[in-house]
mmCIF file of C-alpha atoms in Angstrom:
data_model
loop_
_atom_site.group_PDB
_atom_site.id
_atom_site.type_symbol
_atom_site.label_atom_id
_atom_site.label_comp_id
_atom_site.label_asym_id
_atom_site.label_seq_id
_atom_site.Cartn_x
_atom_site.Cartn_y
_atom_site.Cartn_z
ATOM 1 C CA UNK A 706 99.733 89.584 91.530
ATOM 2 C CA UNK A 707 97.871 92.530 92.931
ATOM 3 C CA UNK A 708 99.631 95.640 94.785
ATOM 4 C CA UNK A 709 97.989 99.151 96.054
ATOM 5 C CA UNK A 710 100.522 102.022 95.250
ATOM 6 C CA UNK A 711 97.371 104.576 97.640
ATOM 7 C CA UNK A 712 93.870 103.553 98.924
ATOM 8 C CA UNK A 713 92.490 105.089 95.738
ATOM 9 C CA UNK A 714 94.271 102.739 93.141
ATOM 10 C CA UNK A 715 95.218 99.391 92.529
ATOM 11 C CA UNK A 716 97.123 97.123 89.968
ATOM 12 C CA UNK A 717 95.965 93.357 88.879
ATOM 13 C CA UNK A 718 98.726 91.703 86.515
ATOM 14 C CA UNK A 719 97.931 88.141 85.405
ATOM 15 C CA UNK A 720 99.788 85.491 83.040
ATOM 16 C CA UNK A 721 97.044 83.809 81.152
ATOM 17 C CA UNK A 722 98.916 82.089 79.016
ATOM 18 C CA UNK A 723 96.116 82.274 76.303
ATOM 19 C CA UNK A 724 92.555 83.669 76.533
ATOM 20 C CA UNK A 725 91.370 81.397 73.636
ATOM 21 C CA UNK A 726 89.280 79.359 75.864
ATOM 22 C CA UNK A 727 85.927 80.708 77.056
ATOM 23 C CA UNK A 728 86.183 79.464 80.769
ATOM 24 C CA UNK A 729 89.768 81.930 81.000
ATOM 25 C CA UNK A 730 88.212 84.703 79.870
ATOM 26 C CA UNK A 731 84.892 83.288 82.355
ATOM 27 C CA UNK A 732 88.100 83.456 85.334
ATOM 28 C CA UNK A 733 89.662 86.544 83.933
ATOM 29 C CA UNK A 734 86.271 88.351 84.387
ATOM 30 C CA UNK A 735 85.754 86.886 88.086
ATOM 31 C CA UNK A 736 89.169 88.035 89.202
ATOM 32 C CA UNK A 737 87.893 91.808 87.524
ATOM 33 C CA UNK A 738 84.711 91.399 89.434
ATOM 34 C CA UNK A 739 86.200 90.373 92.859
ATOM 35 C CA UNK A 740 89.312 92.761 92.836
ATOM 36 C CA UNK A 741 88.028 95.682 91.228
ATOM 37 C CA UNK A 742 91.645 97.149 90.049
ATOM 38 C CA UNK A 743 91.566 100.374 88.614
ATOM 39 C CA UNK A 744 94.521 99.084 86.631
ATOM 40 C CA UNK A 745 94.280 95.432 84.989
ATOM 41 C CA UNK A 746 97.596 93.905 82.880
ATOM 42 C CA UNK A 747 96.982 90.690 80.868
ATOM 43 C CA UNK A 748 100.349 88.825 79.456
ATOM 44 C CA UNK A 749 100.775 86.336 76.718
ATOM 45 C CA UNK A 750 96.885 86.416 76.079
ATOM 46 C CA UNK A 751 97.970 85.052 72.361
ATOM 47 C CA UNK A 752 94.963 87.021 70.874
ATOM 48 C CA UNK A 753 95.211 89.198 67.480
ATOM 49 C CA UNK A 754 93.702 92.284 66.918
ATOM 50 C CA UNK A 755 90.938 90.454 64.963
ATOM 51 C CA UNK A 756 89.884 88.667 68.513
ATOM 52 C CA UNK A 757 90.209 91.802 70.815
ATOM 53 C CA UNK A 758 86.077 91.708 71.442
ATOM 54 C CA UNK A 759 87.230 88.494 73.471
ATOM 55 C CA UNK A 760 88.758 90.885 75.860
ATOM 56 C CA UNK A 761 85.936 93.730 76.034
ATOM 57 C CA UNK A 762 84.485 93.980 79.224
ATOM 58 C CA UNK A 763 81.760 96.765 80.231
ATOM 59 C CA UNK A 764 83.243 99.728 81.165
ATOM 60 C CA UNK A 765 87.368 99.057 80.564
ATOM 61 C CA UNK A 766 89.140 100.162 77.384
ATOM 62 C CA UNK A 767 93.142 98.281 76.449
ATOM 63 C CA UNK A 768 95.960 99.273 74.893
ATOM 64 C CA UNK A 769 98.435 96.567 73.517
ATOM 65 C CA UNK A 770 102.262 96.131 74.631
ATOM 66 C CA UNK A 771 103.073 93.076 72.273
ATOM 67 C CA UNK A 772 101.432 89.692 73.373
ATOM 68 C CA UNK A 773 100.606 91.806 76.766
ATOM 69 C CA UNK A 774 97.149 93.955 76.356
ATOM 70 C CA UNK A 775 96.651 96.678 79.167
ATOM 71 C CA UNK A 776 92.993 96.840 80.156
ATOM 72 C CA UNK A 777 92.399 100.280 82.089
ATOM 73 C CA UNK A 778 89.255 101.146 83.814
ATOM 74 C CA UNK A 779 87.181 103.867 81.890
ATOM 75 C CA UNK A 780 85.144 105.255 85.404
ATOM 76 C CA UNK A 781 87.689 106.225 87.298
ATOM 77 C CA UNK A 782 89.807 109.733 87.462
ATOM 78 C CA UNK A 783 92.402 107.873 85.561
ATOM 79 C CA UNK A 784 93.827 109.460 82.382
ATOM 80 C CA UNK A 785 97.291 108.591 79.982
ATOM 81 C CA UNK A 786 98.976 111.800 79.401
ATOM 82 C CA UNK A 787 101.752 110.173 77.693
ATOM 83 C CA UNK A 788 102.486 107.462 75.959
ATOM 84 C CA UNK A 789 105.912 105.876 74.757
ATOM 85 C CA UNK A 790 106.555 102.396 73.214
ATOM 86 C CA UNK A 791 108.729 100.618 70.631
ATOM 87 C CA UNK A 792 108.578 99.495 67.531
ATOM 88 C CA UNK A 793 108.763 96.075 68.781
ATOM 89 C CA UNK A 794 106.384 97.062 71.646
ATOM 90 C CA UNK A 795 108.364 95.218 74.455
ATOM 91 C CA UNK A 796 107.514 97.579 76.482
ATOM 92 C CA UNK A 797 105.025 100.805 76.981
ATOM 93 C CA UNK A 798 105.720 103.225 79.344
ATOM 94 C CA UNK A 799 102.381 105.574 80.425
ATOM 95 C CA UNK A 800 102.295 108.600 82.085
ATOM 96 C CA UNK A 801 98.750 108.103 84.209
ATOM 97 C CA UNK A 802 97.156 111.269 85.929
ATOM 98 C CA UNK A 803 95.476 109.868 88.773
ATOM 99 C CA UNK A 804 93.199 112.612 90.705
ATOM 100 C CA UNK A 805 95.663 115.436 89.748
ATOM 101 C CA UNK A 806 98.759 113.398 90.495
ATOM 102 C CA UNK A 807 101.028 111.689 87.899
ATOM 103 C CA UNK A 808 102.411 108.005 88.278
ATOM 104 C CA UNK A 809 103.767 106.800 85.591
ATOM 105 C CA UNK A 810 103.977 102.712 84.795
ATOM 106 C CA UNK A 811 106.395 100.951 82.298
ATOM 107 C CA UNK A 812 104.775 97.634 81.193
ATOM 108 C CA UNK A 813 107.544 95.236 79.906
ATOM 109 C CA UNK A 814 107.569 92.302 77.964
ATOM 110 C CA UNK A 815 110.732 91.305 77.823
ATOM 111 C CA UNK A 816 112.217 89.456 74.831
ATOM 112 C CA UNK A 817 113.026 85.380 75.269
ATOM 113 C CA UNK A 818 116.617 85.909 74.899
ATOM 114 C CA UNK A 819 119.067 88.226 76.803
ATOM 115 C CA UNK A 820 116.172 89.577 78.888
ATOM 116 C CA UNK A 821 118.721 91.150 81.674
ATOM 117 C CA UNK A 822 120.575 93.087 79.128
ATOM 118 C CA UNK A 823 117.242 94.059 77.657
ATOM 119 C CA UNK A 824 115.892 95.630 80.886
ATOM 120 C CA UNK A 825 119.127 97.071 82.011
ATOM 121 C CA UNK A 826 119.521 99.069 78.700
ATOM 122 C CA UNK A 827 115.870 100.380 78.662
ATOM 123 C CA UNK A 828 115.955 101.528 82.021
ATOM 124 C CA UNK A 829 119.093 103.113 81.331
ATOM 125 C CA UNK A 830 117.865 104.819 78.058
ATOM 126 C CA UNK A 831 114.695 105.428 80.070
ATOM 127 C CA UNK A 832 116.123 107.209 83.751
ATOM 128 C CA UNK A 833 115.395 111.132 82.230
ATOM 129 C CA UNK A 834 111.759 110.096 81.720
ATOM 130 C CA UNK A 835 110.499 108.105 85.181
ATOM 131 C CA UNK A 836 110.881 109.581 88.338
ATOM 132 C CA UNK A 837 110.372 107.688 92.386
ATOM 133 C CA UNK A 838 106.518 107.613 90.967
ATOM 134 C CA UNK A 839 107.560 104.727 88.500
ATOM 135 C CA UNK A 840 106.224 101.482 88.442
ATOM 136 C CA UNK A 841 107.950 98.980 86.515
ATOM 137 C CA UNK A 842 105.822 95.713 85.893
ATOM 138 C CA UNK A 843 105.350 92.718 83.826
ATOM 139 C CA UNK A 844 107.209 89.525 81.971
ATOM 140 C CA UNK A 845 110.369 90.162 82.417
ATOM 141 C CA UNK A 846 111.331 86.611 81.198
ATOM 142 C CA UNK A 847 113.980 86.213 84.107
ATOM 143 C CA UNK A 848 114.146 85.378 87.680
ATOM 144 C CA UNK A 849 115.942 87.762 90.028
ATOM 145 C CA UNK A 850 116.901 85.727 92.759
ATOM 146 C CA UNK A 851 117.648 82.054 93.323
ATOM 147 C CA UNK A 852 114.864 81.314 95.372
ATOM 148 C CA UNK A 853 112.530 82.086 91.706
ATOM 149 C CA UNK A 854 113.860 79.295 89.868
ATOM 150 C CA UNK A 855 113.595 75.567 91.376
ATOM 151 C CA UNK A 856 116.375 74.819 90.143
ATOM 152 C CA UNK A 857 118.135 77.095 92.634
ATOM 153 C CA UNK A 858 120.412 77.769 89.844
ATOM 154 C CA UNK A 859 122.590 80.437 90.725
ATOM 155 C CA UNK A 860 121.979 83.788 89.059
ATOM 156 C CA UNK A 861 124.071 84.692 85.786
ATOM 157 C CA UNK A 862 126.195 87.907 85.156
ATOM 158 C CA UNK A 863 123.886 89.517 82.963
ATOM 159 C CA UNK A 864 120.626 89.171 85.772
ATOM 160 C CA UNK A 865 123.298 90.539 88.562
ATOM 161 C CA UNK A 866 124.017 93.672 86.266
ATOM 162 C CA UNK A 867 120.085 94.065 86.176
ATOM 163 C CA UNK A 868 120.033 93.818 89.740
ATOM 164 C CA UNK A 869 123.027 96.107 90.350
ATOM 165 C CA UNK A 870 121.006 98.641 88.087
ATOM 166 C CA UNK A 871 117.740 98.755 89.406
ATOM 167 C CA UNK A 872 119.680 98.897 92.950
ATOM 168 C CA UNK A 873 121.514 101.952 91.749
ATOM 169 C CA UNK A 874 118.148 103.956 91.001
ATOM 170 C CA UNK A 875 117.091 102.505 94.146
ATOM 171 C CA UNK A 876 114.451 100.052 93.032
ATOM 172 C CA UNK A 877 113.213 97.206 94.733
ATOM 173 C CA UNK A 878 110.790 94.345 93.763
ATOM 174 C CA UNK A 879 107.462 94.682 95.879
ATOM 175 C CA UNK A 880 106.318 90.575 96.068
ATOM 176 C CA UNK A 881 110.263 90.280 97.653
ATOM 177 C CA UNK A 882 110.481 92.916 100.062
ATOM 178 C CA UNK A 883 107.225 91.183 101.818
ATOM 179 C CA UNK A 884 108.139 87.690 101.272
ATOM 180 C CA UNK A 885 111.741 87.595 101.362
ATOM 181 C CA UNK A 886 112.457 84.091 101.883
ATOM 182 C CA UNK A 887 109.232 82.592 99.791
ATOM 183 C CA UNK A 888 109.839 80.773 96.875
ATOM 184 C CA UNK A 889 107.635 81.380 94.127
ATOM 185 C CA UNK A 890 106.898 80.693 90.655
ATOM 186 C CA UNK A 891 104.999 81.974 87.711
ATOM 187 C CA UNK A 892 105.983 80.407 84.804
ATOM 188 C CA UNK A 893 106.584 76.585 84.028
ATOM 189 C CA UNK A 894 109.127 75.824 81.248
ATOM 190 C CA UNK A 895 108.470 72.420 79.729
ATOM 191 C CA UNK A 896 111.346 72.289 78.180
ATOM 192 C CA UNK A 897 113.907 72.165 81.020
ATOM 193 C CA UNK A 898 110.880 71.107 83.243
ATOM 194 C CA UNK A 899 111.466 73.980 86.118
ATOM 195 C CA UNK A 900 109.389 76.247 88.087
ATOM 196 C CA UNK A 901 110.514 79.739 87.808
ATOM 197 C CA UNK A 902 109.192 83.415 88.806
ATOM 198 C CA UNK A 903 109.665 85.911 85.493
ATOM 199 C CA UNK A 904 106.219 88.604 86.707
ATOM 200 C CA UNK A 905 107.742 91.252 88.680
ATOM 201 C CA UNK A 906 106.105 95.047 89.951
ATOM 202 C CA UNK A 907 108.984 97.169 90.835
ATOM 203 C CA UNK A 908 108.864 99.902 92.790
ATOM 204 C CA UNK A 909 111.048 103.041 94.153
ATOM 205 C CA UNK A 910 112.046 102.421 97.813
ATOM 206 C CA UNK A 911 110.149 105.568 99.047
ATOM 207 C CA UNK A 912 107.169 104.047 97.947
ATOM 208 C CA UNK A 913 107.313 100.714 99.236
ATOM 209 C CA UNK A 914 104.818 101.193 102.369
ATOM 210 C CA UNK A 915 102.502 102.481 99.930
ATOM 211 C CA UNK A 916 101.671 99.066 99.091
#
């Protein structure tokens, strides 16, 4: 998933699901190559610090949110002012000055239980540190409308208090606004054998033709 928030910058956010094998990392490296983001968010590469010269590419530097390593570009006019996380890094929030102007991102990686609740609080605790520059983005571990689930399950209290938030601070998911009626998926649980969409980029409503 790949949006532009200006001409001058763009965001590439991929779901490996493991980088162990060499012919991922072969992919990872073509979708760098052909996309050139300035900004480029790997989740659930299941790598430990010992491997992280699997991930080093010429000219990018990471920083890790949990399973979910940030790569950012080194040659561009790109620089983290700030930098918040937790202790059990499910998310990072960065404050990036991009040719004198700030945007700042908040990378989640939501836990595997009560994800909603997770996300609603944060963004609560978080609303005196983001402004309409924010971009939220990442696993968020739960779908936000029926049409990301196959199942077309409907969705629970806790996911419509999410939505009720992020509607309040007048957010709106980017991939939806486009395709409104698209049903997508990300993520394949083996378990309950569904197809569901858990990847999100939200952004403030002002900036949505940005993108």
């Amino acid at each position: 998933m790949m949006n532009r928030i200006a001409p001058h910058i763009s965001i590439l956010m991929l779901n490996v699901n493991g980088l162990n094998a060499p012919h991922k990392r072969y992919r990872m490296a073509e979708w760098k190559r052909i996309y050139q983001p300035i900004v480029f968010h790997l989740q659930v590469t299941h790598l430990t610090h010992k491997e992280s010269y699997k991930l080093k590419l010429k000219g990018w530097k990471r920083n890790l949110c949990k399973s979910t390593p940030k790569v950012r570009k080194k040659k561009t006019d790109l620089k983290a002012t700030t930098v918040k996380k937790d202790k059990e890094r499910h998310y990072i929030m960065m404050k990036e000055l991009v040719q004198q102007k700030d945007i700042i991102i908040l990378n989640i990686n939501a836990p595997n239980t009560e994800a909603p609740k997770f996300i609603k609080e944060l963004l609560l605790d978080l609303r005196n540190e983001k402004d309409s520059s924010t971009i939220l983005e990442g696993d968020f571990n739960t779908p936000l409308t029926s049409l990301e689930r196959s199942s077309r399950q409907k969705v629970n209290k806790e996911t419509m208090g999410l939505i009720y938030t992020l509607e309040q601070m007048h957010l709106t998911d980017i991939y939806r606004t486009f395709y409104s009626t698209i049903a997508e998926s990300t993520f394949y649980s083996s378990a309950h054998a569904t197809f569901s969409k858990i990847d999100h980029i939200i952004v403030h409503k002002t900036n949505v033709n940005k993108f």
